Coordinates of C-alpha atoms and ligand atoms in Angstrom, one line a residue:
X845 CA -36.6 35.8 -4.6
X846 CA -40.2 36.9 -3.9
X847 CA -40.2 39.4 -1.1
X848 CA -42.2 42.3 0.2
X849 CA -40.8 45.8 -0.4
X850 CA -42.2 48.2 2.3
X851 CA -41.9 51.9 2.9
X852 CA -43.0 52.5 6.5
X853 CA -44.6 55.5 8.2
X854 CA -48.1 55.7 6.8
X855 CA -50.9 55.1 9.4
X856 CA -53.2 52.4 8.1
X857 CA -56.7 53.7 7.6
X858 CA -59.9 52.2 6.2
X859 CA -61.9 49.0 6.1
X860 CA -60.8 45.4 5.4
X861 CA -62.9 42.3 4.7
X862 CA -61.8 39.3 6.8
X863 CA -61.8 35.9 5.0
X864 CA -62.7 32.4 6.2
X865 CA -60.7 30.9 9.1
X866 CA -57.7 28.8 7.9
X867 CA -57.6 26.7 11.0
X868 CA -61.3 25.9 10.6
X869 CA -61.3 25.3 6.9
X870 CA -58.5 22.8 7.0
X871 CA -60.2 20.3 9.3
X872 CA -63.6 20.9 7.7
X873 CA -62.2 19.9 4.3
X874 CA -60.8 16.7 5.8
X875 CA -64.2 16.0 7.5
X876 CA -65.9 16.4 4.2
X877 CA -64.3 13.0 3.3
X878 CA -66.6 11.3 5.9
X879 CA -69.7 11.2 3.7
X880 CA -70.4 9.7 0.2
X881 CA -72.8 12.6 -0.4
X882 CA -71.8 15.9 -1.9
X883 CA -70.6 18.7 0.4
X884 CA -70.4 22.4 -0.5
X885 CA -68.1 24.5 1.7
X886 CA -68.2 28.3 1.4
X887 CA -66.0 31.2 2.7
X888 CA -62.8 29.2 2.2
X889 CA -59.7 31.4 2.3
X890 CA -57.8 31.2 -1.0
X891 CA -54.4 30.4 0.5
X892 CA -51.7 27.8 -0.2
X893 CA -52.5 25.5 2.7
X894 CA -56.1 25.1 1.5
X895 CA -55.0 24.5 -2.1
X896 CA -52.4 21.9 -1.0
X897 CA -55.1 20.1 1.0
X898 CA -57.5 20.1 -2.0
X899 CA -54.8 18.8 -4.3
X900 CA -54.1 16.0 -1.9
X901 CA -57.8 15.1 -1.8
X902 CA -57.9 15.0 -5.6
X903 CA -54.9 12.7 -5.6
X904 CA -56.9 10.0 -3.7
X905 CA -60.0 10.3 -6.0
X906 CA -62.0 13.0 -4.4
X907 CA -64.0 15.0 -6.9
X908 CA -63.2 18.7 -6.2
X909 CA -65.0 21.4 -8.1
X910 CA -63.8 24.9 -7.3
X911 CA -66.6 27.4 -7.6
X912 CA -64.8 30.7 -7.4
X913 CA -62.0 31.5 -5.1
X914 CA -63.9 30.8 -1.9
X915 CA -66.3 27.9 -2.5
X916 CA -65.7 24.3 -3.3
X917 CA -68.0 21.3 -4.1
X918 CA -66.7 18.0 -2.9
X919 CA -67.7 14.3 -3.4
X920 CA -65.5 11.7 -1.8
X921 CA -67.6 8.6 -2.7
X922 CA -65.0 7.3 -5.2
X923 CA -61.8 7.6 -3.2
X924 CA -59.5 4.7 -3.9
X925 CA -57.0 4.9 -1.1
X926 CA -56.7 6.1 2.5
X927 CA -53.0 6.9 2.1
X928 CA -52.3 10.6 1.8
X929 CA -48.9 11.4 0.3
X930 CA -47.2 14.4 -1.4
X931 CA -44.5 16.9 -0.6
X932 CA -46.9 19.7 0.2
X933 CA -48.7 17.4 2.6
X934 CA -45.5 16.6 4.5
X935 CA -44.8 20.3 5.0
X936 CA -48.2 21.0 6.5
X937 CA -49.1 20.0 10.0
X938 CA -52.8 20.1 9.4
X939 CA -52.5 17.1 7.1
X940 CA -52.9 15.1 10.3
X941 CA -56.7 15.8 10.1
X942 CA -56.9 13.2 7.3
X943 CA -56.0 10.6 10.0
X944 CA -59.1 11.3 12.1
X945 CA -61.4 11.7 9.1
X946 CA -60.3 8.6 7.2
X947 CA -59.9 6.4 10.3
X948 CA -63.4 7.4 11.4
X949 CA -65.0 6.6 8.0
X950 CA -62.8 3.8 6.6
X951 CA -61.0 2.4 9.7
X952 CA -57.7 3.1 8.1
X953 CA -55.5 6.0 7.2
X954 CA -51.8 6.8 6.6
X955 CA -50.4 10.3 6.3
X956 CA -46.8 11.6 5.9
X957 CA -46.3 14.0 8.7
X958 CA -43.8 16.8 9.3
X959 CA -41.7 16.6 12.4
X960 CA -41.2 19.8 14.4
X961 CA -41.4 23.1 12.7
X962 CA -40.4 26.7 13.2
X963 CA -42.3 27.2 16.4
X964 CA -41.8 23.9 18.3
X965 CA -41.7 20.1 18.2
X966 CA -45.4 19.9 17.5
X967 CA -46.0 16.5 19.1
X968 CA -49.0 14.3 18.2
X969 CA -49.0 11.9 21.1
X970 CA -52.4 13.0 22.2
X971 CA -53.9 12.3 18.8
X972 CA -52.3 8.8 18.9
X973 CA -53.5 8.2 22.5
X974 CA -57.0 9.0 21.5
X975 CA -57.0 6.8 18.4
X976 CA -55.8 3.9 20.4
X977 CA -58.4 4.5 23.1
X978 CA -61.0 4.2 20.3
X979 CA -59.6 0.8 19.4
X980 CA -57.3 1.7 16.5
X981 CA -53.7 0.5 16.1
X982 CA -51.2 3.3 15.3
X983 CA -47.6 2.9 14.1
X984 CA -45.0 5.2 12.6
X985 CA -43.0 3.9 9.6
X986 CA -40.5 6.1 7.8
X987 CA -42.2 9.3 8.9
X988 CA -45.6 8.1 7.9
X989 CA -48.3 7.6 10.6
X990 CA -50.4 4.5 9.9
X991 CA -53.6 3.8 11.8
X992 CA -56.2 1.1 11.3
X993 CA -59.0 -0.6 13.2
X994 CA -61.3 -3.6 12.9
X995 CA -63.9 -1.4 14.5
X996 CA -63.9 1.8 16.5
X997 CA -65.7 1.8 19.8
X998 CA -66.6 4.6 22.2
X999 CA -64.0 5.6 24.9
X1000 CA -63.6 8.1 27.7
X1001 CA -60.5 10.1 26.8
X1002 CA -58.7 12.7 29.0
X1003 CA -56.3 14.8 27.0
X1004 CA -53.0 15.5 28.9
X1005 CA -52.6 18.7 27.0
X1006 CA -55.2 21.1 25.7
X1007 CA -54.7 20.5 22.0
X1008 CA -56.8 22.0 19.1
X1009 CA -55.6 19.4 16.7
X1010 CA -56.1 16.4 18.9
X1011 CA -59.6 17.7 20.0
X1012 CA -60.7 18.0 16.4
X1013 CA -59.0 14.8 15.2
X1014 CA -60.6 12.7 17.9
X1015 CA -64.0 14.3 17.3
X1016 CA -63.8 13.1 13.7
X1017 CA -62.5 9.7 14.6
X1018 CA -65.4 9.2 17.1
X1019 CA -68.5 10.4 15.1
X1020 CA -69.1 7.0 13.5
X1021 CA -67.8 4.9 16.5
X1022 CA -70.6 3.0 18.3
X1023 CA -71.6 4.3 21.7
X1024 CA -70.9 7.6 23.5
X1025 CA -67.3 8.9 23.4
X1026 CA -66.4 11.5 26.0
X1027 CA -63.3 13.7 25.5
X1028 CA -62.1 15.8 28.4
X1029 CA -59.7 18.7 28.8
X1030 CA -60.5 19.7 25.2
X1031 CA -59.6 22.9 23.3
X1032 CA -62.5 25.4 23.1
X1033 CA -61.3 27.5 20.2
X1034 CA -64.0 28.9 17.8
X1035 CA -62.6 26.5 15.1
X1036 CA -63.3 23.5 17.3
X1037 CA -66.9 24.6 17.7
X1038 CA -67.2 25.3 13.9
X1039 CA -65.9 21.8 13.0
X1040 CA -68.4 20.3 15.5
X1041 CA -71.2 22.3 13.9
X1042 CA -70.2 21.2 10.5
X1043 CA -70.1 17.5 11.5
X1044 CA -73.5 17.9 13.2
X1045 CA -74.8 19.5 9.9
X1046 CA -73.8 16.2 8.3
X1047 CA -75.8 14.2 10.9
X1048 CA -73.2 13.7 13.6
X1049 CA -74.2 13.9 17.3
X1050 CA -71.7 16.1 19.1
X1051 CA -72.4 18.0 22.2
X1052 CA -70.3 20.3 24.4
X1053 CA -67.9 21.8 21.8
X1054 CA -66.7 25.0 23.2
X1055 CA -66.7 23.6 26.8
X1056 CA -64.1 21.5 28.6
X1057 CA -65.9 18.2 27.8
X1058 CA -67.2 17.0 24.4
X1059 CA -69.7 14.1 24.1
X1060 CA -70.0 12.3 20.8
X1061 CA -72.7 9.7 20.3
X1062 CA -71.8 7.5 17.3
X1063 CA -74.1 7.5 14.3
X1064 CA -74.3 5.0 11.4
X1065 CA -73.3 7.4 8.6
X1066 CA -73.0 11.1 7.7
X1067 CA -74.9 12.9 4.8
X1068 CA -74.0 15.8 2.7
X1069 CA -74.1 19.5 3.8
X1070 CA -73.7 23.0 2.6
X1071 CA -71.6 24.9 5.1
X1072 CA -70.0 28.3 5.5
X1073 CA -66.7 28.6 7.4
X1074 CA -66.4 31.2 10.3
X1075 CA -64.3 34.3 9.8
X1076 CA -60.6 34.1 10.7
X1077 CA -60.1 35.7 14.1
X1078 CA -56.3 35.7 13.7
X1079 CA -56.4 37.5 10.3
X1080 CA -58.8 40.0 12.0
X1081 CA -56.5 40.3 15.0
X1082 CA -53.5 40.9 12.7
X1083 CA -55.3 43.9 11.0
X1084 CA -56.5 45.2 14.3
X1085 CA -52.9 45.2 15.6
X1086 CA -51.8 46.9 12.3
X1087 CA -54.0 49.8 13.3
X1088 CA -52.3 50.0 16.7
X1089 CA -48.7 49.8 15.5
X1090 CA -49.2 52.3 12.7
X1091 CA -51.4 54.6 14.9
X1092 CA -54.1 54.3 12.3
X1093 CA -57.8 53.6 12.1
X1094 CA -58.9 50.3 10.8
X1095 CA -62.2 48.6 10.7
X1096 CA -62.2 44.8 10.2
X1097 CA -65.5 43.6 8.7
X1098 CA -67.3 40.2 8.4
X1099 CA -66.0 39.1 11.8
X1100 CA -67.5 37.6 15.0
X1101 CA -66.6 40.1 17.8
X1102 CA -66.9 37.5 20.5
X1103 CA -64.0 35.6 19.0
X1104 CA -61.8 38.8 19.3
X1105 CA -62.7 39.8 22.9
X1106 CA -59.2 39.0 24.3
X1107 CA -57.5 40.8 21.5
X1108 CA -59.8 43.8 21.8
X1109 CA -59.2 43.9 25.6
X1110 CA -55.4 44.0 25.1
X1111 CA -55.6 46.7 22.5
X1112 CA -57.6 48.8 25.0
X1113 CA -55.0 48.1 27.7
X1114 CA -52.3 49.6 25.5
X1115 CA -54.3 52.7 24.8
X1116 CA -56.3 52.0 21.6
X1117 CA -60.0 52.8 21.1
X1118 CA -62.0 49.7 20.1
X1119 CA -65.6 50.0 18.8
X1120 CA -67.6 46.8 18.3
X1121 CA -70.7 46.4 16.1
X1122 CA -72.5 43.2 15.0
X1123 CA -70.0 42.0 12.4
X1124 CA -67.2 44.6 12.6
X1125 CA -64.6 46.0 15.0
X1126 CA -62.9 49.4 14.6
X1127 CA -59.5 50.0 16.1
X1128 CA -58.0 53.5 16.2
X1129 CA -55.0 54.8 18.1
X1130 CA -53.5 58.2 18.0
X1131 CA -51.7 58.5 21.3
X1132 CA -48.5 56.8 22.5
X1133 CA -48.9 53.1 23.2
X1134 CA -48.7 51.8 26.7
X1135 CA -46.8 48.7 27.9
X1136 CA -48.6 45.6 29.2
X1137 CA -48.2 41.9 30.2
X1138 CA -49.3 39.2 27.8
X1139 CA -49.6 35.4 28.5
X1140 CA -50.7 33.2 25.6
X1141 CA -53.3 30.7 26.6
X1142 CA -55.8 28.3 25.0
X1143 CA -59.1 30.0 24.0
X1144 CA -60.6 32.2 25.4
X1145 CA -57.1 33.4 26.6
X1146 CA -54.8 35.5 24.4
X1147 CA -54.1 33.4 21.3
X1148 CA -50.6 32.2 20.7
X1149 CA -51.1 33.0 17.0
X1150 CA -51.3 36.7 17.9
X1151 CA -48.2 36.6 20.1
X1152 CA -45.8 37.9 17.4
X1153 CA -48.2 40.6 16.3
X1154 CA -48.7 42.1 19.8
X1155 CA -45.0 41.7 20.6
X1156 CA -43.9 43.9 17.7
X1157 CA -46.5 46.4 18.7
X1158 CA -45.4 46.5 22.3
X1159 CA -41.8 47.0 21.0
X1160 CA -43.0 50.5 20.1
X1161 CA -44.6 51.3 23.5
X1162 CA -41.9 54.0 24.0
X1163 CA -40.5 54.1 27.5
X1164 CA -42.6 51.2 28.8
X1165 CA -41.4 47.7 29.5
X1166 CA -43.7 44.8 28.5
X1167 CA -43.5 41.1 29.3
X1168 CA -44.8 38.5 26.9
X1169 CA -45.0 34.8 28.1
X1170 CA -45.5 32.2 25.4
X1171 CA -47.1 29.2 27.2
X1172 CA -48.2 27.1 24.2
X1173 CA -45.1 26.6 22.0
X1174 CA -41.5 26.3 23.1
X1175 CA -39.8 28.3 20.3
X1176 CA -42.0 31.1 19.1
X1177 CA -39.8 34.1 19.7
X1178 CA -37.3 33.6 16.8
X1179 CA -38.6 36.6 15.0
X1180 CA -37.4 38.9 17.8
X1181 CA -33.9 38.5 16.4
X1182 CA -35.2 40.0 13.1
X1183 CA -37.0 42.8 15.0
X1184 CA -33.8 43.9 16.8
X1185 CA -32.3 44.6 13.3
X1186 CA -35.0 47.3 13.2
X1187 CA -33.9 48.8 16.5
X1188 CA -36.2 46.9 18.9
X1189 CA -34.9 46.3 22.4
X1190 CA -36.0 42.7 23.2
X1191 CA -34.5 40.0 25.4
X1192 CA -35.7 36.4 25.8
X1193 CA -35.5 34.4 29.0
X1194 CA -36.9 30.9 28.3
X1195 CA -40.5 31.3 27.2
X1196 CA -40.6 35.0 28.3
X1197 CA -39.8 38.0 26.1
X1198 CA -39.0 41.3 27.7
X1199 CA -39.7 44.3 25.4
X1200 CA -38.4 47.8 26.3
X1201 CA -40.4 50.1 24.1
X1202 CA -38.5 52.3 21.7
X1203 CA -39.5 55.5 20.0
X1204 CA -39.3 54.1 16.5
X1205 CA -38.2 51.2 14.3
X1206 CA -35.8 51.8 11.4
X1207 CA -36.4 50.0 8.1
X1208 CA -34.2 46.9 7.5
X1209 CA -33.9 43.8 5.4
X1210 CA -35.6 41.0 7.5
X1211 CA -36.8 37.5 7.1
X1212 CA -40.1 35.9 8.0
X1213 CA -39.4 32.9 10.3
X1214 CA -42.9 31.4 10.3
X1215 CA -46.5 32.3 9.3
X1216 CA -47.5 34.6 12.1
X1217 CA -44.1 36.0 12.8
X1218 CA -43.8 36.9 9.1
X1219 CA -47.1 38.9 9.3
X1220 CA -45.9 40.6 12.5
X1221 CA -42.6 41.7 10.9
X1222 CA -44.6 43.2 8.0
X1223 CA -46.5 45.2 10.5
X1224 CA -43.3 46.3 12.1
X1225 CA -41.9 47.4 8.7
X1226 CA -45.1 49.4 7.9
X1227 CA -44.6 51.2 11.2
X1228 CA -40.9 51.7 10.7
X1229 CA -39.2 54.8 9.4
X1230 CA -37.7 54.2 5.9
X1231 CA -37.5 51.2 3.6
X1232 CA -37.6 47.5 4.5
X1233 CA -37.7 44.2 2.7
X1234 CA -39.2 41.0 4.1
X1235 CA -38.2 37.7 2.5
X1236 CA -39.3 34.1 2.9
X1237 CA -42.8 35.4 2.3
X1238 CA -44.0 32.0 1.4
X1239 CA -44.6 31.5 5.1
X1240 CA -47.0 34.4 5.1
X1241 CA -48.8 33.5 2.0
X1242 CA -49.6 30.0 3.4
X1243 CA -52.1 31.6 5.7
X1244 CA -53.1 35.1 4.6
X1245 CA -55.1 35.7 1.5
X1246 CA -54.1 38.9 -0.5
X1247 CA -52.1 40.2 2.4
X1248 CA -50.1 42.9 0.6
X1249 CA -53.2 43.9 -1.4
X1250 CA -55.3 44.3 1.7
X1251 CA -52.6 46.4 3.4
X1252 CA -52.2 48.6 0.3
X1253 CA -56.0 49.2 0.4
X1254 CA -55.4 50.6 3.9
X1255 CA -52.7 53.0 2.7
X1256 CA -49.7 50.7 3.4
X1257 CA -46.8 51.2 1.0
X1258 CA -46.1 47.5 0.3
X1259 CA -45.3 45.7 -2.9
X1260 CA -44.5 42.1 -3.7
X1261 CA -41.3 42.1 -5.8
X1262 CA -39.9 39.2 -7.7
X1263 CA -36.6 40.4 -9.0
X1264 CA -33.9 43.0 -8.5
X1265 CA -35.3 45.4 -11.0
X1266 CA -38.7 45.5 -9.2
X1267 CA -36.9 45.8 -5.9
X1268 CA -34.9 48.8 -7.2
X1269 CA -38.0 50.6 -8.4
X1270 CA -39.7 49.9 -5.1
X1271 CA -36.8 51.3 -3.2
X1272 CA -37.0 54.4 -5.3
X1273 CA -40.7 54.6 -4.6
X1274 CA -41.4 54.2 -8.3
X1275 CA -44.8 52.5 -8.1
Ligands
LIG1249 C1 -53.3 24.6 15.9 O1 -52.1 23.9 15.9 C2 -53.1 25.7 14.9 N1 -52.9 25.1 13.6 C3 -52.0 26.6 15.3 O2 -51.9 27.7 14.4 C4 -52.2 27.2 16.7 O3 -51.1 27.9 17.1 C5 -52.5 26.0 17.7 O4 -53.6 25.2 17.2 C6 -52.8 26.5 19.1 O5 -54.0 27.3 19.0 C7 -53.9 24.6 12.9 O6 -55.0 24.6 13.3 C8 -53.6 24.1 11.5 P1 -52.2 22.2 19.5 P2 -52.1 22.4 16.7 O7 -52.3 20.8 19.2 O8 -53.4 21.8 16.6 C9 -48.8 20.4 22.3 C10 -51.1 29.1 12.8 O9 -50.3 30.0 12.8 N2 -49.3 19.1 21.8 O10 -53.3 23.0 20.1 O11 -50.9 21.7 16.2 C11 -48.2 21.2 21.1 O12 -46.8 20.8 20.9 C12 -50.8 27.8 13.5 O13 -52.1 29.1 12.1 C13 -48.7 17.9 22.4 O14 -47.9 18.0 23.2 O15 -51.7 22.9 18.2 C14 -48.3 22.6 21.6 O16 -47.2 22.9 22.5 C15 -49.5 27.8 14.2 N3 -49.2 16.7 21.9 C16 -49.6 22.6 22.4 O17 -49.9 21.2 22.7 C17 -50.2 16.6 21.0 O18 -50.6 15.5 20.6 C18 -50.8 23.1 21.6 O19 -50.8 22.4 20.3 C19 -50.7 17.8 20.4 C20 -50.3 19.0 20.9

């Protein structure tokens, strides 16, 4: 029953602190299993996916000490199995990072994996291709990926698809493999670089992260480390887009502007003002939004995880027609059906969405269809005229820490309601 109750129409104004990057923190926690020493990770986002991963680690004997909401102390020297199980794990794609970490350290791993998900089939053939190239055997039994090796040896791997997950997983699998492993056609996302930096802080020898080719010279073992996760560029981008869609003035703080360059460029294209400083970006927008073209691409292109957020914004570029091409995932426009309930004019042709900007959205009862689409629909409701409800908010709370609270601090009229009574009060604007 949990849902967000939203009264739209208030421009969002103010400052918001951005948390640690979910898609960096998840593989870094898995990589922490690769040493018997203690590891301290800071700036973790306090979100469900992180907490599910930490619980799975505890279940195999990892000592996990939470030190506040955003820091954890980990020691994996006493783990008693390399088989990761659990319902939460099966629902979370990032659990595949345990394969690379445990195979790399213990030469064996088995993880229950989800199949496809809300945005596409989410294959892992490139991960498997790389593990086999390093000398591991890989098989699938009853939905569980099992991989093991007598020894791992260096390899020259050419990824057929630019894959964030495969790039990171193969980096982890190779750091203790004898010799030099070369991985080509790799992903260059900031979180790939951050995981490489973390592994190097543990004594790994990884060069080239952030470029098209990563070279890994195997080392004998990894030691402990204290590491701080980079800020979440998608959380930051989501709040930047919130400023645009509500014609507000939002400063996102504790960010790395370089990671946001493509998002900032698109916001300028549609008529927003964007001001960058060392660790903050201010976005303000008072005039009508313009239309534009968007094509999602691997970093440094426009991120697929920002596609729903910019699409709902372009839906309000009144009088303009925008084209959004989703080149990474095959089914990432499902939320547009929800958006049309609010009055949007959107049509989908294959992996292209055509958005004819309208003057306004009307409040409606809508459902989050996945993590980023859910966040985007909340932005649409905050910009709409009238009252909206967004349900299936568990998707959103997987990846955004304190999302309604941060939006409220910017003047958004949003409440989390858990029952009909609370919903009735929210609808009557009884706070
Ligand atoms: C990561 O997913 C992110 N998730 C995704 O964020 C993000 O959208 C994606 O990278 C792209 O940036 C995490 O980091 C936990 P990929 P990942 O492997 O690694 C195909 C979010 O909202 N592919 O880069 O699974 C794949 O099907 C989530 O935070 C293969 O064909 O993405 C997709 O079409 C959503 N074979 C494309 O490559 C493979 O072996 C990119 O996938 C692997 C991937």
